[in-house]
PDB file of C-alpha atoms in Angstrom:
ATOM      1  CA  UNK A 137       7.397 -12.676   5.098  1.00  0.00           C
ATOM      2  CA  UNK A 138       5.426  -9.952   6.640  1.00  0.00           C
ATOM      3  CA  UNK A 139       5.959  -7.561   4.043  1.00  0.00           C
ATOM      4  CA  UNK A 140       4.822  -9.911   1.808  1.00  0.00           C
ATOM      5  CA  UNK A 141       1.471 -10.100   3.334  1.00  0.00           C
ATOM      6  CA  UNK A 142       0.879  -6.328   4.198  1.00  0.00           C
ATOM      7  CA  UNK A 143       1.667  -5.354   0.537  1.00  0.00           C
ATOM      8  CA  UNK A 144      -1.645  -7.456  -0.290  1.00  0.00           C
ATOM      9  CA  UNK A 145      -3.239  -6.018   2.559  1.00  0.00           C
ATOM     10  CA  UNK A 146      -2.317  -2.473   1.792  1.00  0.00           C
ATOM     11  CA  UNK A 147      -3.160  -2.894  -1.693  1.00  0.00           C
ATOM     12  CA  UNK A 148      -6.731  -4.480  -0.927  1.00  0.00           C
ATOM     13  CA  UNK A 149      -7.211  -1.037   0.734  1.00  0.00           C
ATOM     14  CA  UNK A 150      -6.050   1.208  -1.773  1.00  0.00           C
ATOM     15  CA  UNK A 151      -8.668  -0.273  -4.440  1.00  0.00           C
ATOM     16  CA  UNK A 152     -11.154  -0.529  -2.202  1.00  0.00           C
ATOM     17  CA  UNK A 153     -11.608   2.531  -0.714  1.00  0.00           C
ATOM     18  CA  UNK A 154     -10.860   4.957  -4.227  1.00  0.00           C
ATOM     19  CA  UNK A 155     -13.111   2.199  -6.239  1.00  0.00           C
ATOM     20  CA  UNK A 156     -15.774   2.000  -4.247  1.00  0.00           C
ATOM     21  CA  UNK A 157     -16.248   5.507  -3.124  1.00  0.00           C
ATOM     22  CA  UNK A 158     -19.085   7.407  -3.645  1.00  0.00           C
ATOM     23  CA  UNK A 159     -20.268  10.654  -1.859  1.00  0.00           C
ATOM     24  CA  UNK A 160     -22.380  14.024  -2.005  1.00  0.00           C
ATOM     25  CA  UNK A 161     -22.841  17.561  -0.767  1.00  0.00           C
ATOM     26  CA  UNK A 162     -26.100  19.088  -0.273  1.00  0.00           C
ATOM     27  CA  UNK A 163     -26.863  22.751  -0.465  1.00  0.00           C
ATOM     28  CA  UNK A 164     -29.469  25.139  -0.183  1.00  0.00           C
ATOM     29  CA  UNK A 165     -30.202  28.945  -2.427  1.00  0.00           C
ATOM     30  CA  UNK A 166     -33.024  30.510  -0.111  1.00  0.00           C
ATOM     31  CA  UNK A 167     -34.665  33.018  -2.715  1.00  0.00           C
ATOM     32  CA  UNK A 168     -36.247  36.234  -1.617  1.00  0.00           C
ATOM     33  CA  UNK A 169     -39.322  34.912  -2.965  1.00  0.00           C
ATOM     34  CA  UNK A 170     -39.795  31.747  -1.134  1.00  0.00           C
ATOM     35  CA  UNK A 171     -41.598  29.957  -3.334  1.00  0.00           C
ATOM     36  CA  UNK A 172     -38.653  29.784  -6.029  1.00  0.00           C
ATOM     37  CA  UNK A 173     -36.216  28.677  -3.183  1.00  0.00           C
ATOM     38  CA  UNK A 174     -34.466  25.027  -3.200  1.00  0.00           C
ATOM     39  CA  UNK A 175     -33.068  24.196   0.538  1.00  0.00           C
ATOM     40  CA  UNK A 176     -31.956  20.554  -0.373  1.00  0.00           C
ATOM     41  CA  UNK A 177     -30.120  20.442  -3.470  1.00  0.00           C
ATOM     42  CA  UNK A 178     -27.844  17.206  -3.617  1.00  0.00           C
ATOM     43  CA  UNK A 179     -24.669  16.551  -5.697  1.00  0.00           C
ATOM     44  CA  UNK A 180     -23.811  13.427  -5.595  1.00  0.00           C
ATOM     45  CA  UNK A 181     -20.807  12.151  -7.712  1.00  0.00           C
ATOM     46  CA  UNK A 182     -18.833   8.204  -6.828  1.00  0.00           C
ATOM     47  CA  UNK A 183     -15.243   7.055  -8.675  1.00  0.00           C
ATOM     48  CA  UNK A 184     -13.846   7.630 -11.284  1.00  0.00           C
ATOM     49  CA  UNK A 185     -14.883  10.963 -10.939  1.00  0.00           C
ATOM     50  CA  UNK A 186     -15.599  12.202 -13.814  1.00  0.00           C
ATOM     51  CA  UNK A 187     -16.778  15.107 -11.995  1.00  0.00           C
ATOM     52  CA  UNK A 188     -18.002  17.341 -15.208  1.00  0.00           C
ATOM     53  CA  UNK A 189     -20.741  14.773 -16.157  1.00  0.00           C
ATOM     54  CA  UNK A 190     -22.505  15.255 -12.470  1.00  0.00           C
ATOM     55  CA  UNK A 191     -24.917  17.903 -13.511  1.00  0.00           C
ATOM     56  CA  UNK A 192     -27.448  19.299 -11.448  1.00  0.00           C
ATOM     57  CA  UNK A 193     -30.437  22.843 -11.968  1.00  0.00           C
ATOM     58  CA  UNK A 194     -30.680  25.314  -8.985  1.00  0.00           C
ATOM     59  CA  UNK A 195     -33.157  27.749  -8.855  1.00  0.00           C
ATOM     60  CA  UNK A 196     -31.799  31.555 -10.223  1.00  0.00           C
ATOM     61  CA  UNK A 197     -34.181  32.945  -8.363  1.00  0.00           C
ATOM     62  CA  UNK A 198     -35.864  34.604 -11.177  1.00  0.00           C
ATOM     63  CA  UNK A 199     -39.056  33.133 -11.333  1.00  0.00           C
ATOM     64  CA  UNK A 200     -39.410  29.369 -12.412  1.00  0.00           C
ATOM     65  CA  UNK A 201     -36.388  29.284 -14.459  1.00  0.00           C
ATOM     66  CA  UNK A 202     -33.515  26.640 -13.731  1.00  0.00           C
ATOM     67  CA  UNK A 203     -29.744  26.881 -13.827  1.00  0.00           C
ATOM     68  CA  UNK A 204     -28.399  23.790 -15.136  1.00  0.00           C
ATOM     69  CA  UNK A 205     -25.009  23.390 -14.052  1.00  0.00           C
ATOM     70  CA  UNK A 206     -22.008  20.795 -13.369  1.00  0.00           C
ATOM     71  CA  UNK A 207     -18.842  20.374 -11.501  1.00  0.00           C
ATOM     72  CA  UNK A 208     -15.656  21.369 -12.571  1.00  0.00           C
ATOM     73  CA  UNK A 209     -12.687  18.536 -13.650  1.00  0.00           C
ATOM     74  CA  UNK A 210     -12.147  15.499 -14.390  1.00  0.00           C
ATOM     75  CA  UNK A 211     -10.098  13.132 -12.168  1.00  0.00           C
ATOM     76  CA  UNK A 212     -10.840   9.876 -13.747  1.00  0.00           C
ATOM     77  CA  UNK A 213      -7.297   9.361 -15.325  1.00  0.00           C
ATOM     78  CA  UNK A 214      -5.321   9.478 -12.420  1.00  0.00           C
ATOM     79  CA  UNK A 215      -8.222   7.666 -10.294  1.00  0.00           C
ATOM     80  CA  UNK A 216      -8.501   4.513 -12.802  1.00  0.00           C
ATOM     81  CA  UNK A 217      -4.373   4.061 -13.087  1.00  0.00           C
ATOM     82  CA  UNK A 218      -4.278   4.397  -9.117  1.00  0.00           C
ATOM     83  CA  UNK A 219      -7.107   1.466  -9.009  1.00  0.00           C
ATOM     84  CA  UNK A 220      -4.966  -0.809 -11.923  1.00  0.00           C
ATOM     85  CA  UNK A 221      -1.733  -0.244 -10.279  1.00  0.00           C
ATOM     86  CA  UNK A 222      -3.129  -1.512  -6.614  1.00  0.00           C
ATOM     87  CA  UNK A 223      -5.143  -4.244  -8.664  1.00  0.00           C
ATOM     88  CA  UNK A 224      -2.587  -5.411 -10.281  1.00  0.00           C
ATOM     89  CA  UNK A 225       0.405  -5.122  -7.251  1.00  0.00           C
ATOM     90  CA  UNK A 226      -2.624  -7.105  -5.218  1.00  0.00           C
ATOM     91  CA  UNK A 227      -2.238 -10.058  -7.504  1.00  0.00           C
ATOM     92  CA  UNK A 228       1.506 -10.255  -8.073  1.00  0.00           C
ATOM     93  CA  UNK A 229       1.513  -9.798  -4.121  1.00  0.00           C
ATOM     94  CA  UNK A 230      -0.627 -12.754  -3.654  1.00  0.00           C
ATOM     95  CA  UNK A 231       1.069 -15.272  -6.068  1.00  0.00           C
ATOM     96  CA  UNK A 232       4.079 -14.328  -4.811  1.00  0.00           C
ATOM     97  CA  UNK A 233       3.025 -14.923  -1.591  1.00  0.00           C
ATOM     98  CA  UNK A 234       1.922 -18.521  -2.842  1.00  0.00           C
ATOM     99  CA  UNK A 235       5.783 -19.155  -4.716  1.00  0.00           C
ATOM    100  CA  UNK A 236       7.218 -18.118  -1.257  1.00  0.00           C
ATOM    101  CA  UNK A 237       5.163 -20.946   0.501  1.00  0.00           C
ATOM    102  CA  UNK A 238       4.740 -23.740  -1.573  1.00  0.00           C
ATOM    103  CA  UNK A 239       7.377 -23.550  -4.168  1.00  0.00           C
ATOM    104  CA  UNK A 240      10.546 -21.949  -2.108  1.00  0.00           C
ATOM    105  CA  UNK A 241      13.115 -24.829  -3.546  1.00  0.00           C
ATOM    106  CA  UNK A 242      11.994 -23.992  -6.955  1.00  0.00           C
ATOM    107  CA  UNK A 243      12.405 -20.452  -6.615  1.00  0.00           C
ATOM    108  CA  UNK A 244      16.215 -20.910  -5.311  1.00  0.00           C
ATOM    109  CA  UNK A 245      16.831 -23.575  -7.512  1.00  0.00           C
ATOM    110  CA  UNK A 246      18.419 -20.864  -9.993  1.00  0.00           C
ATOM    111  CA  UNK A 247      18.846 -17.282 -10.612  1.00  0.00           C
ATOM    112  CA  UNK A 248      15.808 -16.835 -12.608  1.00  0.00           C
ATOM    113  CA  UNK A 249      12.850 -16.312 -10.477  1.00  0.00           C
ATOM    114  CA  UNK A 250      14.713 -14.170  -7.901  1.00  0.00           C
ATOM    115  CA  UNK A 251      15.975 -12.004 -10.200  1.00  0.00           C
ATOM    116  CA  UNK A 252      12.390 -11.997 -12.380  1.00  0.00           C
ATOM    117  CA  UNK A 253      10.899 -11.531  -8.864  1.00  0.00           C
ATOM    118  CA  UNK A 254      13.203  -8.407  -8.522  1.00  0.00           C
ATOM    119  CA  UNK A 255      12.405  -6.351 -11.644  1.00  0.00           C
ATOM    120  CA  UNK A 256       8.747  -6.944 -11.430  1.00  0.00           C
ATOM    121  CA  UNK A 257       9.292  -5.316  -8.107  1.00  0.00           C
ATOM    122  CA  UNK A 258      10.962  -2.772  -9.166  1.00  0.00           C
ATOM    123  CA  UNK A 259       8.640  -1.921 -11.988  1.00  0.00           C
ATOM    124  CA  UNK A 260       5.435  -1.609  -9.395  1.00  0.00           C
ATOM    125  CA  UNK A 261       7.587   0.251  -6.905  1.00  0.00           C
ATOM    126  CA  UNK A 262       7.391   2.781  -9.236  1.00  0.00           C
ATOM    127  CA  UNK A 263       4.026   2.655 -10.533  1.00  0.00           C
ATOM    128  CA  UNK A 264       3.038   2.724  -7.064  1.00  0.00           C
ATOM    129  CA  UNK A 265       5.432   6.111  -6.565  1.00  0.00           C
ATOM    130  CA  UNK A 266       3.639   7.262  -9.989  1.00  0.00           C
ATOM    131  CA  UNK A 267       0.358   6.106  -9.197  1.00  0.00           C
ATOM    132  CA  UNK A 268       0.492   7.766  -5.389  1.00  0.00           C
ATOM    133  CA  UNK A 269       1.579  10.773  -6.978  1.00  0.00           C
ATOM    134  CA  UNK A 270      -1.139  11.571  -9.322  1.00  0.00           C
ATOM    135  CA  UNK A 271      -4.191  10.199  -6.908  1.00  0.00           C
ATOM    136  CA  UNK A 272      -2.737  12.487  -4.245  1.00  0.00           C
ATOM    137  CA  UNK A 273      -2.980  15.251  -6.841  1.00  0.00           C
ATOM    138  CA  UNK A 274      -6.200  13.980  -8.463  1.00  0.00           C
ATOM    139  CA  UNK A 275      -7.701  13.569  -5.078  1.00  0.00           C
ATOM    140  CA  UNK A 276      -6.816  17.366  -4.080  1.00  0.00           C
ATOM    141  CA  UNK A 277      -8.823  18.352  -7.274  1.00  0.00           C
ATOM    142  CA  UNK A 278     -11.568  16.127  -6.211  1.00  0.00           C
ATOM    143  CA  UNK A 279     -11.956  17.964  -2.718  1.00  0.00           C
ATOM    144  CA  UNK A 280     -11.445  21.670  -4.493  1.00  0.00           C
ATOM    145  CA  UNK A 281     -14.328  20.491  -7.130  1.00  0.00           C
ATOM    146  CA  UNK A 282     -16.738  19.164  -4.753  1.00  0.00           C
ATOM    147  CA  UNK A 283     -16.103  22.088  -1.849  1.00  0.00           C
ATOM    148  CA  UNK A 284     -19.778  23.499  -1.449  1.00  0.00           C
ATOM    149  CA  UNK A 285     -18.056  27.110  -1.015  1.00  0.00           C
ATOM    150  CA  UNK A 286     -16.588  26.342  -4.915  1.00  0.00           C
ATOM    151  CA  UNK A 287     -19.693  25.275  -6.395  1.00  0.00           C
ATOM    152  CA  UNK A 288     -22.125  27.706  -4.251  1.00  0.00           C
ATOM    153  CA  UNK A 289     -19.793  30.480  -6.590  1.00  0.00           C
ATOM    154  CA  UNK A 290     -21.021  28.679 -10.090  1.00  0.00           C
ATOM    155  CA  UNK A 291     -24.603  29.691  -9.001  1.00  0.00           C
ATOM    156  CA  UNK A 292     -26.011  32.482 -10.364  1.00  0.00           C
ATOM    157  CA  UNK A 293     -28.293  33.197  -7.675  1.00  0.00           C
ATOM    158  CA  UNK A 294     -25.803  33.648  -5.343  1.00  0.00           C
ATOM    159  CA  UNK A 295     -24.106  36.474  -6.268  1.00  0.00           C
ATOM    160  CA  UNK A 296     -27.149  37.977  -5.584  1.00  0.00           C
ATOM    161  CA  UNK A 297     -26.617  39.530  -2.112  1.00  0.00           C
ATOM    162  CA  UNK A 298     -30.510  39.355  -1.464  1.00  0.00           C
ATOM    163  CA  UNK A 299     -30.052  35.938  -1.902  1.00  0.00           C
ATOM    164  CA  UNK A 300     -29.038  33.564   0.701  1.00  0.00           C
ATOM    165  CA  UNK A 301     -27.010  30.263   0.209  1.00  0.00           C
ATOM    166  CA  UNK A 302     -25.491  28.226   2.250  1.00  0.00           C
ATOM    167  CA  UNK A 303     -23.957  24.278   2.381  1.00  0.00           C
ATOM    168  CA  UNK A 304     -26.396  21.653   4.253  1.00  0.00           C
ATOM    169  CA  UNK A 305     -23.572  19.422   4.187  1.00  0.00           C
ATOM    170  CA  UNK A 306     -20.195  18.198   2.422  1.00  0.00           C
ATOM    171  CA  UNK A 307     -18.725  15.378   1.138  1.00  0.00           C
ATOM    172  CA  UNK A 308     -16.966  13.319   3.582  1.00  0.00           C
ATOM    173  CA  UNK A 309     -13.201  12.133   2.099  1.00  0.00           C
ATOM    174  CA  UNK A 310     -11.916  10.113   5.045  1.00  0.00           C
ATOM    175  CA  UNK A 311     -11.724   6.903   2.628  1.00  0.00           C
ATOM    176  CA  UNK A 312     -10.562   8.678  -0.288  1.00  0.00           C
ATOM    177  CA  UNK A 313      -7.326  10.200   2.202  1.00  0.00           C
ATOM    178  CA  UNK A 314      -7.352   6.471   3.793  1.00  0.00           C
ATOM    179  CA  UNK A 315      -6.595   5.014  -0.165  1.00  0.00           C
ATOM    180  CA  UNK A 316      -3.643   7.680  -0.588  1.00  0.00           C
ATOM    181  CA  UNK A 317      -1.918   6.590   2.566  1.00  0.00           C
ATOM    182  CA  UNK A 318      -2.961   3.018   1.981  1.00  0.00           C
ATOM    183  CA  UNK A 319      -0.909   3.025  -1.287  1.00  0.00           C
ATOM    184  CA  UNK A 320       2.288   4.963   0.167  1.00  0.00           C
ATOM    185  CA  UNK A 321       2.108   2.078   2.706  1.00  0.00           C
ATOM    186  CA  UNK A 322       1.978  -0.841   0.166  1.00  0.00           C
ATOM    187  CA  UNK A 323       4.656   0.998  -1.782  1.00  0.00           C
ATOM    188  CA  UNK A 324       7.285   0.990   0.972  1.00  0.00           C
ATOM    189  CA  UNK A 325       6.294  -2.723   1.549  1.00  0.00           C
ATOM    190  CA  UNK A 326       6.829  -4.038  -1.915  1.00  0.00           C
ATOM    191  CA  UNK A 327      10.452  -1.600  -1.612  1.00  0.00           C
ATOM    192  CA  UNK A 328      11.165  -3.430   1.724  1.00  0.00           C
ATOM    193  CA  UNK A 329      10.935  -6.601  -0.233  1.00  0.00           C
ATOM    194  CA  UNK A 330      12.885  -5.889  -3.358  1.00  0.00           C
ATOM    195  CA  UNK A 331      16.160  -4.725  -0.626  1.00  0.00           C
ATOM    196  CA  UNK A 332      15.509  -8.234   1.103  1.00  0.00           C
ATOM    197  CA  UNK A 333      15.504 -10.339  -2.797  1.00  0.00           C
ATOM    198  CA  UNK A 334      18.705  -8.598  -3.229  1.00  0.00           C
ATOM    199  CA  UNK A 335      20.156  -8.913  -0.368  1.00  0.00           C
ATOM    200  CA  UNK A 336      18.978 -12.860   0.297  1.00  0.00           C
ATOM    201  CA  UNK A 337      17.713 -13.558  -3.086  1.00  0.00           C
ATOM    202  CA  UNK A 338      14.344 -13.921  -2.083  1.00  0.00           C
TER     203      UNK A 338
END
């Protein structure tokens, strides 16, 4: 029964914390010429990271002219199937939680909804394996994209030696390595209860 309710649990934040993310970096291109200088330039980009739509102009240090420019990648496939999967495993979780309580005789009353109960396990065991898989990879693009070193190179400016630029701050990805684990932790808790429908058929 517990792994039955930390698969919800697990799942809750898995979704939560990839869906609702959003973060920034801020950086700064200190021109020779002061006046054409930008210390607070923010980035800000939030799920599904579609990462080359966040645009954003930095001085080139060239007089009043802007460098438009945007991050590199797009993580938004792997980011949306990771969210569906845990959406999804959070529902079948909770109405099977609801079978398990309120309509065990039913369920053992024949073969059926064990074994039913058993592939649909099966099948999001694997989507979880699938979905972990590609976040944890989509997510390691994410933090290469959005590393101020990485996009400080993109600027134009600062391969000026003259020039000096530096990161203010960077994005903080605590909750985006919480969701990975989260999911790996749901997935072994929806595999702990497929062994235990096989083994007592429920």
């Amino acid at each position: 029964m517990c792994m039955v309710i930390f698969a919800p649990l697990f799942a809750i934040f898995a979704f939560a914390t990839c869906g609702g993310y959003s973060g920034g970096l801020r950086l700064s291109v200190d021109c020779v010429n002061k006046t054409e200088s930008n210390l607070s330039i923010d980035i800000a980009f939030a799920y599904p990271f579609r990462l080359h739509q966040v645009t954003f102009e930095v001085p080139t240090c060239e007089g009043k002219e802007r460098q438009k420019l945007a991050l590199i990648g797009d993580s938004s496939s792997s980011a949306e199937f990771f969210v569906t999967v845990a959406v999804f495993a959070f529902l079948y979780s909770l109405a099977a939680t609801v079978v398990y309580i309120f309509f065990q005789n039913k369920y053992r009353e024949n073969n059926r909804g064990p074994l039913i109960d058993f592939i649909v396990t099966v099948v999001f065991s694997f989507l979880w394996l699938v979905g972990s898989s590609a976040w944890a990879k989509g997510l390691s693009d994410v933090k290469v994209a959005t590393d101020p070193k990485e996009v400080l190179l993109l600027m134009s400016a600062c391969k000026q030696p003259s020039n000096k630029c530096m990161a203010v701050h960077s994005p903080v990805m605590s909750s985006l390595n919480t969701s990975v684990l989260s999911e790996i932790q749901s997935g072994k808790a929806l595999k702990k209860r497929k062994r235990v429908a096989t083994v007592t058929g429920l």
